[in-house]
mmCIF file of C-alpha atoms and ligand atoms in Angstrom:
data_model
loop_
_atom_site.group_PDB
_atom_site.id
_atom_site.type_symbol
_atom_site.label_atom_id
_atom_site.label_comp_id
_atom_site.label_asym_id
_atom_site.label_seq_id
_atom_site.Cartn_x
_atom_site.Cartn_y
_atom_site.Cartn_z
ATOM 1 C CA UNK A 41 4.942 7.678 -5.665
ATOM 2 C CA UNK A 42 7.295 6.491 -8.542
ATOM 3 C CA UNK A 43 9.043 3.546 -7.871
ATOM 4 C CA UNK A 44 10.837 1.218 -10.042
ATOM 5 C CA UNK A 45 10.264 -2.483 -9.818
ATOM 6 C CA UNK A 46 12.558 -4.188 -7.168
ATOM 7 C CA UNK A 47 13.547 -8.231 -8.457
ATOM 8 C CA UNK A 48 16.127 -10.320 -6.674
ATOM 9 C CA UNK A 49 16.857 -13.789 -7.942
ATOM 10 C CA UNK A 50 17.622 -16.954 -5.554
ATOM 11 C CA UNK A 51 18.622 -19.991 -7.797
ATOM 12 C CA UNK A 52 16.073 -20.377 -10.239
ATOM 13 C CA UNK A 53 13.367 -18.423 -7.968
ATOM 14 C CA UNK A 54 12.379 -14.648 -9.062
ATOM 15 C CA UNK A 55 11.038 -12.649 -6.105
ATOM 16 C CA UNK A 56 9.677 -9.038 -7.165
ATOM 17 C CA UNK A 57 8.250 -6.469 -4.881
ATOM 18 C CA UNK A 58 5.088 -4.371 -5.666
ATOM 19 C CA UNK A 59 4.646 -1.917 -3.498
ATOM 20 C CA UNK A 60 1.203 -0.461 -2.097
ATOM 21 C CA UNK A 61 3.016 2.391 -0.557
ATOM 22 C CA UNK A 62 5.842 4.220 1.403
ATOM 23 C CA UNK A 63 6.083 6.475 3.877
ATOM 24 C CA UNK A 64 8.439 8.436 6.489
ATOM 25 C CA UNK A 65 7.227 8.396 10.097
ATOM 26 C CA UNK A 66 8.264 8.899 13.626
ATOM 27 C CA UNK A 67 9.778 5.530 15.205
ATOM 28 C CA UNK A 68 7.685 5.712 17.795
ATOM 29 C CA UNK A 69 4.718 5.146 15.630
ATOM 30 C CA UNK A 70 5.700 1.913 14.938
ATOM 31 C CA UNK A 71 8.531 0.602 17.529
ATOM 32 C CA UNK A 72 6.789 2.543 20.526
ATOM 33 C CA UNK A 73 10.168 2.429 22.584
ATOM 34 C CA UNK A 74 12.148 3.832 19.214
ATOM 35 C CA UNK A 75 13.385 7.406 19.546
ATOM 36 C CA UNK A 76 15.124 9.701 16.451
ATOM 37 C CA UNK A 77 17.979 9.515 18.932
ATOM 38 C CA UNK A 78 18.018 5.708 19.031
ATOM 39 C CA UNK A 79 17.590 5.611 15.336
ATOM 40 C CA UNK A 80 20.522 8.250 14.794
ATOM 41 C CA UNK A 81 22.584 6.008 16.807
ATOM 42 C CA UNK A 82 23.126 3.948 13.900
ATOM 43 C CA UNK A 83 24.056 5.418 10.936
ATOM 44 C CA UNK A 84 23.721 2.742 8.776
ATOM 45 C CA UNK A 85 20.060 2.747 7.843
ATOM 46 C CA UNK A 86 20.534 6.137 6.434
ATOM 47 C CA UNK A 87 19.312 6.763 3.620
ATOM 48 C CA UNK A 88 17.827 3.500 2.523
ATOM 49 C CA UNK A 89 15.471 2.985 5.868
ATOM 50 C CA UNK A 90 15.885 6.061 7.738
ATOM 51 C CA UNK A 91 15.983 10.323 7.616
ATOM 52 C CA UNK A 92 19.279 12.039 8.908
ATOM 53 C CA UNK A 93 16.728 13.364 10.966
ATOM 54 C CA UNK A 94 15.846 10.115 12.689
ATOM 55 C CA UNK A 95 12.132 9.480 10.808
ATOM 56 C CA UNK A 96 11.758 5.664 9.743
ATOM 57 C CA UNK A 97 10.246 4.380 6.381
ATOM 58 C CA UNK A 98 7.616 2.195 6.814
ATOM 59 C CA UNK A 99 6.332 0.517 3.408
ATOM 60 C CA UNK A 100 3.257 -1.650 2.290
ATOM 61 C CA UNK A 101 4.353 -4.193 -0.380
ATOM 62 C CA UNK A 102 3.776 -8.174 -1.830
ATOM 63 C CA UNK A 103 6.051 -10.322 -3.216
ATOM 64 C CA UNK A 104 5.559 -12.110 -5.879
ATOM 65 C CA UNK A 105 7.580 -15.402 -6.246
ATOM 66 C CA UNK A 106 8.627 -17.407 -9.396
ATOM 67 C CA UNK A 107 9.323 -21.182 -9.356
ATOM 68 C CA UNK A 108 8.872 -24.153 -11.259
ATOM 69 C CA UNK A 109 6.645 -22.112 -13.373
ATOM 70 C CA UNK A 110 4.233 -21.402 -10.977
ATOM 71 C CA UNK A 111 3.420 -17.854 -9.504
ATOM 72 C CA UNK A 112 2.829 -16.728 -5.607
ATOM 73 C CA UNK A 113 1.601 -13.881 -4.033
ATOM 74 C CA UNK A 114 2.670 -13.505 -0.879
ATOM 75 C CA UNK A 115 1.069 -10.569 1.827
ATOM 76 C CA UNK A 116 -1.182 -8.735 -0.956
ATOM 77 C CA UNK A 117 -1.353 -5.640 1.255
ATOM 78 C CA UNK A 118 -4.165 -3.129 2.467
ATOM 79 C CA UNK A 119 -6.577 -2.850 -0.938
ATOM 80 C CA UNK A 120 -8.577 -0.226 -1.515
ATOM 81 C CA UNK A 121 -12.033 0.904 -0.777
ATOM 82 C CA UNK A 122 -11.359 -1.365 3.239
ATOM 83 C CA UNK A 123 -13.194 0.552 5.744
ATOM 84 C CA UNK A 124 -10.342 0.043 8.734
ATOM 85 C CA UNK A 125 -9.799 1.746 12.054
ATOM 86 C CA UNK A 126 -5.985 3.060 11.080
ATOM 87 C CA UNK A 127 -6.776 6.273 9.014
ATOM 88 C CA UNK A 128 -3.955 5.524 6.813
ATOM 89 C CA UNK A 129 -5.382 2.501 5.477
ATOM 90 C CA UNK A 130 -8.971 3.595 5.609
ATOM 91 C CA UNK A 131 -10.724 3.671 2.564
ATOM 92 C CA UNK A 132 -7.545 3.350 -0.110
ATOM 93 C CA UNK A 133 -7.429 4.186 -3.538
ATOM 94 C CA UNK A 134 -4.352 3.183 -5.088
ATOM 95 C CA UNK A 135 -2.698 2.096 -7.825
ATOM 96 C CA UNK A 136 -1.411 -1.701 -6.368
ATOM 97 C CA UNK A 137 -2.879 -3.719 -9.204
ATOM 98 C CA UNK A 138 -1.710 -1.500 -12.064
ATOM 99 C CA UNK A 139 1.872 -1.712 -10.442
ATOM 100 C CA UNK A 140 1.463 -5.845 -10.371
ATOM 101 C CA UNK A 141 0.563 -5.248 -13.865
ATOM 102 C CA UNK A 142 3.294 -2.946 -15.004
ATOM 103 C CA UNK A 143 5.739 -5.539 -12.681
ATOM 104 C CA UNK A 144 3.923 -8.282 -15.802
ATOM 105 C CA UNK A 145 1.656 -10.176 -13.768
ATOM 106 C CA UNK A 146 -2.396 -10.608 -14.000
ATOM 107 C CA UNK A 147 -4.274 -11.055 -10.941
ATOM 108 C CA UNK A 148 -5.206 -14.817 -13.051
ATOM 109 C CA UNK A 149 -1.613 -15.539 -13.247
ATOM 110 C CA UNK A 150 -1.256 -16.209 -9.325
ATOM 111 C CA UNK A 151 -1.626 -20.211 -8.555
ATOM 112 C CA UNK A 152 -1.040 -19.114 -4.529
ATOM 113 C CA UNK A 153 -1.530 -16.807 -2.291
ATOM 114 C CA UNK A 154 0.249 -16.961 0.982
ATOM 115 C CA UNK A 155 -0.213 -15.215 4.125
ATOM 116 C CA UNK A 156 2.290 -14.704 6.857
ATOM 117 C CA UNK A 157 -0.582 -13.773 8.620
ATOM 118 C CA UNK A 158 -3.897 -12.044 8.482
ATOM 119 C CA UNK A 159 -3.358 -8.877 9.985
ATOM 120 C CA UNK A 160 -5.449 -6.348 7.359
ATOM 121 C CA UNK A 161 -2.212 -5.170 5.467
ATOM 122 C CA UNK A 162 -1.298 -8.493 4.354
ATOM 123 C CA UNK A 163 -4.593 -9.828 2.746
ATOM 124 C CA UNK A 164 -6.703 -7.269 1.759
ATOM 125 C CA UNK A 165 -6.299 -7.209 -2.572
ATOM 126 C CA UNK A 166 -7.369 -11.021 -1.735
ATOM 127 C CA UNK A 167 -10.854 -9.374 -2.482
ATOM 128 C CA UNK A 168 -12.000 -6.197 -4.270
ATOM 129 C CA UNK A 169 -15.364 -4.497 -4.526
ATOM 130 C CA UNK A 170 -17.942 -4.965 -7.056
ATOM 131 C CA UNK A 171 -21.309 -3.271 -6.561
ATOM 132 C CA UNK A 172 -22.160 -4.252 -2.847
ATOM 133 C CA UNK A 173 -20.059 -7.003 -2.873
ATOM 134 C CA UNK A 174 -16.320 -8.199 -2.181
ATOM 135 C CA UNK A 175 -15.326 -10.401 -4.617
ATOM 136 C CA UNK A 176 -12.007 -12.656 -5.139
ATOM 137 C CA UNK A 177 -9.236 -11.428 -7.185
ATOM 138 C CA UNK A 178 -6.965 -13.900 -7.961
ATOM 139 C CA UNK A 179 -9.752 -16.006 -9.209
ATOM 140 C CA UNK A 180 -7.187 -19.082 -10.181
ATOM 141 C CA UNK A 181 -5.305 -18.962 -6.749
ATOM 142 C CA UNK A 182 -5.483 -21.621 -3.692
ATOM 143 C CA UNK A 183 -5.585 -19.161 -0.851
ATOM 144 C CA UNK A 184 -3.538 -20.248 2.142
ATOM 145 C CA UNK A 185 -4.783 -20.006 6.257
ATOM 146 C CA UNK A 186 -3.966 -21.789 9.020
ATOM 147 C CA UNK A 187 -6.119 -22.379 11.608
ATOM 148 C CA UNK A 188 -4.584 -20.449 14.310
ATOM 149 C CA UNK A 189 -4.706 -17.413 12.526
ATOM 150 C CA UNK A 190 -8.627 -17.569 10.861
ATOM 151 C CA UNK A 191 -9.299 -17.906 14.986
ATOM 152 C CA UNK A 192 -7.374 -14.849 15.806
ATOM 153 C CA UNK A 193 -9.206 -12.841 13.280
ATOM 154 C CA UNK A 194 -12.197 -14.193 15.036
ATOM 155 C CA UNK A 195 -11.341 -13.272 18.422
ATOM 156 C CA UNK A 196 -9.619 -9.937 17.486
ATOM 157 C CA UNK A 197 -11.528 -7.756 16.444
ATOM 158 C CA UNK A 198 -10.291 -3.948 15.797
ATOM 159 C CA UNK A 199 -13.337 -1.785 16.388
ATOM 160 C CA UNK A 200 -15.266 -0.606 13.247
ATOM 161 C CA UNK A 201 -13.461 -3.013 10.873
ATOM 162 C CA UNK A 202 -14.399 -6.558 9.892
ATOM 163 C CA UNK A 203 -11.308 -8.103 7.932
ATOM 164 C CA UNK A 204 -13.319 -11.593 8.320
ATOM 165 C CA UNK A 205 -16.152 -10.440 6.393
ATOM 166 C CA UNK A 206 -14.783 -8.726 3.534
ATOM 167 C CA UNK A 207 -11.499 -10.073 2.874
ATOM 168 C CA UNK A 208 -11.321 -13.977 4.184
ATOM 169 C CA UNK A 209 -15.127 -15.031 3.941
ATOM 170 C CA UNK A 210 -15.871 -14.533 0.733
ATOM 171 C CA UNK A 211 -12.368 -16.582 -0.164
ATOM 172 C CA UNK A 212 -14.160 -19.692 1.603
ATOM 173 C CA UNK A 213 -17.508 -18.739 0.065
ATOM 174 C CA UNK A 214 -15.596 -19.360 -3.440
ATOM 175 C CA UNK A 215 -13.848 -22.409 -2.863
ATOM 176 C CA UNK A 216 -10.626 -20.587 -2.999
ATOM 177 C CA UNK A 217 -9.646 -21.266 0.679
ATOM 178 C CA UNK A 218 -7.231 -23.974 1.782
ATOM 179 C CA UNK A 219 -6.308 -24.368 5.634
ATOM 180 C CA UNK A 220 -2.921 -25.414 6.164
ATOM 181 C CA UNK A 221 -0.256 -26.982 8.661
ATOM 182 C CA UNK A 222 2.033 -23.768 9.724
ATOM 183 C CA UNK A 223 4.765 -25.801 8.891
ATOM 184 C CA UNK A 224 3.673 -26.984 5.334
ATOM 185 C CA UNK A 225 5.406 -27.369 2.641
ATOM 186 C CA UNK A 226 3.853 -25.848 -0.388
ATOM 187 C CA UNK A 227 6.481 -27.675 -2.899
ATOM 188 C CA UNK A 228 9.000 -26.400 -5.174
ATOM 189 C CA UNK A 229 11.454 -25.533 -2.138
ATOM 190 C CA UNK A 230 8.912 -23.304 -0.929
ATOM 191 C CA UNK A 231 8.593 -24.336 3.143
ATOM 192 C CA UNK A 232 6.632 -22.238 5.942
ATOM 193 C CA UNK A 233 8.210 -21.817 9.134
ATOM 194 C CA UNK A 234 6.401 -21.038 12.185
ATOM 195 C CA UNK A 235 7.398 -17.222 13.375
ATOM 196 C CA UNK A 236 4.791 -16.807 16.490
ATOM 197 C CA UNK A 237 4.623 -13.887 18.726
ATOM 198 C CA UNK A 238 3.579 -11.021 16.460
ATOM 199 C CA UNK A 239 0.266 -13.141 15.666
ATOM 200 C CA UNK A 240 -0.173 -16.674 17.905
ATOM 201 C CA UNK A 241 -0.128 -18.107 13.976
ATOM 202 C CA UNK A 242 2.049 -16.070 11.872
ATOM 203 C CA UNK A 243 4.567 -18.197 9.804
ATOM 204 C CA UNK A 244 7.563 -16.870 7.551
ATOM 205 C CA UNK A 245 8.264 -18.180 4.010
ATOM 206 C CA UNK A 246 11.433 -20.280 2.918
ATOM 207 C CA UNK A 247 12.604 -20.710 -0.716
ATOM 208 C CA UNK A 248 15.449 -22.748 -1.766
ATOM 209 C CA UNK A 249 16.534 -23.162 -5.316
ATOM 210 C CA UNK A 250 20.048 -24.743 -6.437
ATOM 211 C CA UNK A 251 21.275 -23.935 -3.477
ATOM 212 C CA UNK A 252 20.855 -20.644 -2.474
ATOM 213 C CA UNK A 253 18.064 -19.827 -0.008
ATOM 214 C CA UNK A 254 16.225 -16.525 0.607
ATOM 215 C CA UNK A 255 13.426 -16.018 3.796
ATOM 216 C CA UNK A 256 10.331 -13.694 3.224
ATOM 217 C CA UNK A 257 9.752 -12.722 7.421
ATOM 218 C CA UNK A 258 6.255 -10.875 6.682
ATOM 219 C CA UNK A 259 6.231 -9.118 9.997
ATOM 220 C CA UNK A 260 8.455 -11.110 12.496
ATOM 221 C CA UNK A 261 10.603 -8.064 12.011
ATOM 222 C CA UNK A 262 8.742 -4.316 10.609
ATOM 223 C CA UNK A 263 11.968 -2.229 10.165
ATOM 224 C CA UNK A 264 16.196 -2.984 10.163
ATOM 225 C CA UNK A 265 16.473 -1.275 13.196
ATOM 226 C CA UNK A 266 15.175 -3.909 14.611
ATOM 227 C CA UNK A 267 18.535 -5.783 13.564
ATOM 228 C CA UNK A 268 20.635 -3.454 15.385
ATOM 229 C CA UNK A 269 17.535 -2.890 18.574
ATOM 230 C CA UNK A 270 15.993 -6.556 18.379
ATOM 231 C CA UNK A 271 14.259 -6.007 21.607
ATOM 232 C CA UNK A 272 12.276 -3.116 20.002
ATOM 233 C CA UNK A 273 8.431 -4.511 20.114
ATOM 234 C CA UNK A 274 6.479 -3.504 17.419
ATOM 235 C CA UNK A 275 3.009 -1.698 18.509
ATOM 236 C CA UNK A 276 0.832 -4.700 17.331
ATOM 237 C CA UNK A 277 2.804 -7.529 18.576
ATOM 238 C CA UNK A 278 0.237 -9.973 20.095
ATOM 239 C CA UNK A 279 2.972 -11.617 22.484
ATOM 240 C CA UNK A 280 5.929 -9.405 22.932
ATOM 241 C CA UNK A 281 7.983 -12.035 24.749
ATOM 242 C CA UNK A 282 7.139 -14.454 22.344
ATOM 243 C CA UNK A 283 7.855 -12.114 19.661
ATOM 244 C CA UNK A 284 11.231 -11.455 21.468
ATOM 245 C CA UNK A 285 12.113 -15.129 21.171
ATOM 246 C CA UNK A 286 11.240 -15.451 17.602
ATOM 247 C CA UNK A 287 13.329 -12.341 16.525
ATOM 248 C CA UNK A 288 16.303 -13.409 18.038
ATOM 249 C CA UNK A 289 16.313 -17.278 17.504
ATOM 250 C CA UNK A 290 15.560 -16.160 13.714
ATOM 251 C CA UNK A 291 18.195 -13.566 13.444
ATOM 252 C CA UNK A 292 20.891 -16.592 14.282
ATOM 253 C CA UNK A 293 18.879 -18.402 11.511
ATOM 254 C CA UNK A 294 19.321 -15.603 9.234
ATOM 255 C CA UNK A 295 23.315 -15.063 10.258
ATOM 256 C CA UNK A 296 23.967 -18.642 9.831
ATOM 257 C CA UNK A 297 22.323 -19.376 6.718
ATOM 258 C CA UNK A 298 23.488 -16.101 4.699
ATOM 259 C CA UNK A 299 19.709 -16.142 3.384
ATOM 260 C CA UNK A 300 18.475 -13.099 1.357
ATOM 261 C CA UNK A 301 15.906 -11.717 3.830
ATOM 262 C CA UNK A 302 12.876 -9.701 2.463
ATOM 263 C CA UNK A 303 10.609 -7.910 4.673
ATOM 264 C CA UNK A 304 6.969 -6.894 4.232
ATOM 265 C CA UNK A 305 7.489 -3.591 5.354
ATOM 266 C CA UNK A 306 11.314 -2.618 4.916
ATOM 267 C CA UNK A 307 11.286 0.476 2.954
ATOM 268 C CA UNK A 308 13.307 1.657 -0.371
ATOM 269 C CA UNK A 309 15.817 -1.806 -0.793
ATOM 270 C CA UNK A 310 13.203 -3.916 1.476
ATOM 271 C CA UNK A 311 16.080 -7.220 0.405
ATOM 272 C CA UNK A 312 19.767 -7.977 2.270
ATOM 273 C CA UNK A 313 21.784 -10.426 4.368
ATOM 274 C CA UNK A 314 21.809 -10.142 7.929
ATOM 275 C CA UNK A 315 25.793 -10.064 9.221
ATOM 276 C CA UNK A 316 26.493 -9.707 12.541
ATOM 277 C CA UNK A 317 27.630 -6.197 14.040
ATOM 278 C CA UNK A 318 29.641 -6.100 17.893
ATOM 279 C CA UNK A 319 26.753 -7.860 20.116
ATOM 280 C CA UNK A 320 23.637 -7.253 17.665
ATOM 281 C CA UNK A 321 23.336 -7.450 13.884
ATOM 282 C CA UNK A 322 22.950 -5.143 11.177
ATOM 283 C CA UNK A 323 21.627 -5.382 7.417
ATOM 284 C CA UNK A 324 23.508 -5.495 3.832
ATOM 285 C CA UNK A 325 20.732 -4.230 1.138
ATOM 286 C CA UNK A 326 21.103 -5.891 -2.097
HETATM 287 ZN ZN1 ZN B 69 1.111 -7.609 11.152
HETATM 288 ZN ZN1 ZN B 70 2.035 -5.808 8.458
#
């Protein structure tokens, strides 16, 4: 997978994607009640987030953020080498922290790393493998939890994976680990927001910077049709009803405020405004 690197500014803030990776799949996969009818029925993610055919893109990517002169990692994806119970993050081998690299940034240069939540796509280059152990890789960075999320992790479990134990413990056991309010503000016009229902904890990211103000959802939302379909669930939602909620009081947040939205797993131009579109909404890539 070639793919060149994606920046947007906001103000003074510089928010790049890296990507992990991209791929096309059935709807159904990941918005169980999605059909290739129901995504055919609007036109409009083809071909940035969608086949004629009615396939979805589903991508794995960070952001990195720029403010103040500090650096923040936000959602550093799968990792490789993770024994996990989905096949197509089992055991990865790919080229994530070459593409940080080649998008100029060194694992040292990261000051924070923030997590929308701690599903296993969203923390896992947090730690990589040396000899028998995992070990941290952004050695310089406070590492961001909140407590309703490190207890989720706690109490659920997937089978035959242990995200606590190689990707979040040894954090702590480094001295790397900070456990935040989920409505903290990190400074620099960088503000969580609390965005339950896909997790019980999972928060969304702010930034405002002279003026203009851009949201990073993580996954509150997992594909534009949701913009058009918002009461598509997504397979993993925790709460669906609560999820429900979030989506749409968010997505009258997102009209109102004209912020650039960026989501963790929006394929190809993963960036856009969210307009409003007859009795739903819809999404302008930039
Ligand atoms: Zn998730
Ligand atoms: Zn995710």
């Amino acid at each position: 997978m070639s793919i060149e690197t994606q920046r947007w500014k906001v103000g003074a803030a510089t928010i790049t994607s890296v990507v992990e990776s991209q791929d096309d799949i059935p709807p159904g996969f990941l918005l169980p009640d999605a059909t290739e009818q129901l995504v055919q029925q609007h036109p409009w993610l083809v071909p940035d987030w969608a086949t004629p055919a009615g396939a979805i893109g589903l991508r794995v990517q960070a952001f990195v953020v720029e403010i103040d002169g500090r650096t923040v990692l936000v959602d550093p994806c799968v990792g490789n080498g993770k024994t996990r119970s989905l096949p197509v993050w089992n055991m990865l081998d790919l080229p994530f922290l070459e593409r940080l690299a080649g998008a100029g940034f060194l694992p040292a240069d990261m000051e924070l790393v923030v997590h929308t939540h701690l599903h296993a796509d969203h923390l896992g280059w947090d730690t990589h493998r040396v000899g028998d152990e995992w070990v941290p890789t952004f050695t310089n960075a406070r590492h961001l939890y909140t407590e309703v999320e490190l207890e989720f992790v706690r109490v659920f479990v997937f089978p035959g994976e242990d995200v606590y134990a190689d990707s979040i413990g040894p954090i702590f056991d480094a001295g790397l680990a900070d456990v935040i309010e989920p409505d903290a503000d990190l400074g620099s016009g960088l503000r969580l927001e609390p965005t339950p229902g896909h997790t019980p904890g999972h928060t969304s990211l702010w930034i405002e910077s002279d003026g203009e103000t851009a949201l990073l959802i993580g996954d509150f939302m997992h594909h534009p049709l949701q913009f058009a379909e918002p009461h598509l669930a997504e397979i993993a939602d925790a709460d669906v009803e609560v999820a429900r909620e979030t989506r749409g009081r968010m997505l009258h947040e997102m009209a109102r405020t004209g912020a650039l939205v960026l989501g963790a797993h929006f394929p190809t131009r993963p960036a856009g405004r969210v307009v409003i579109d007859g009795d739903a909404w819809k999404f302008v890539p930039e």
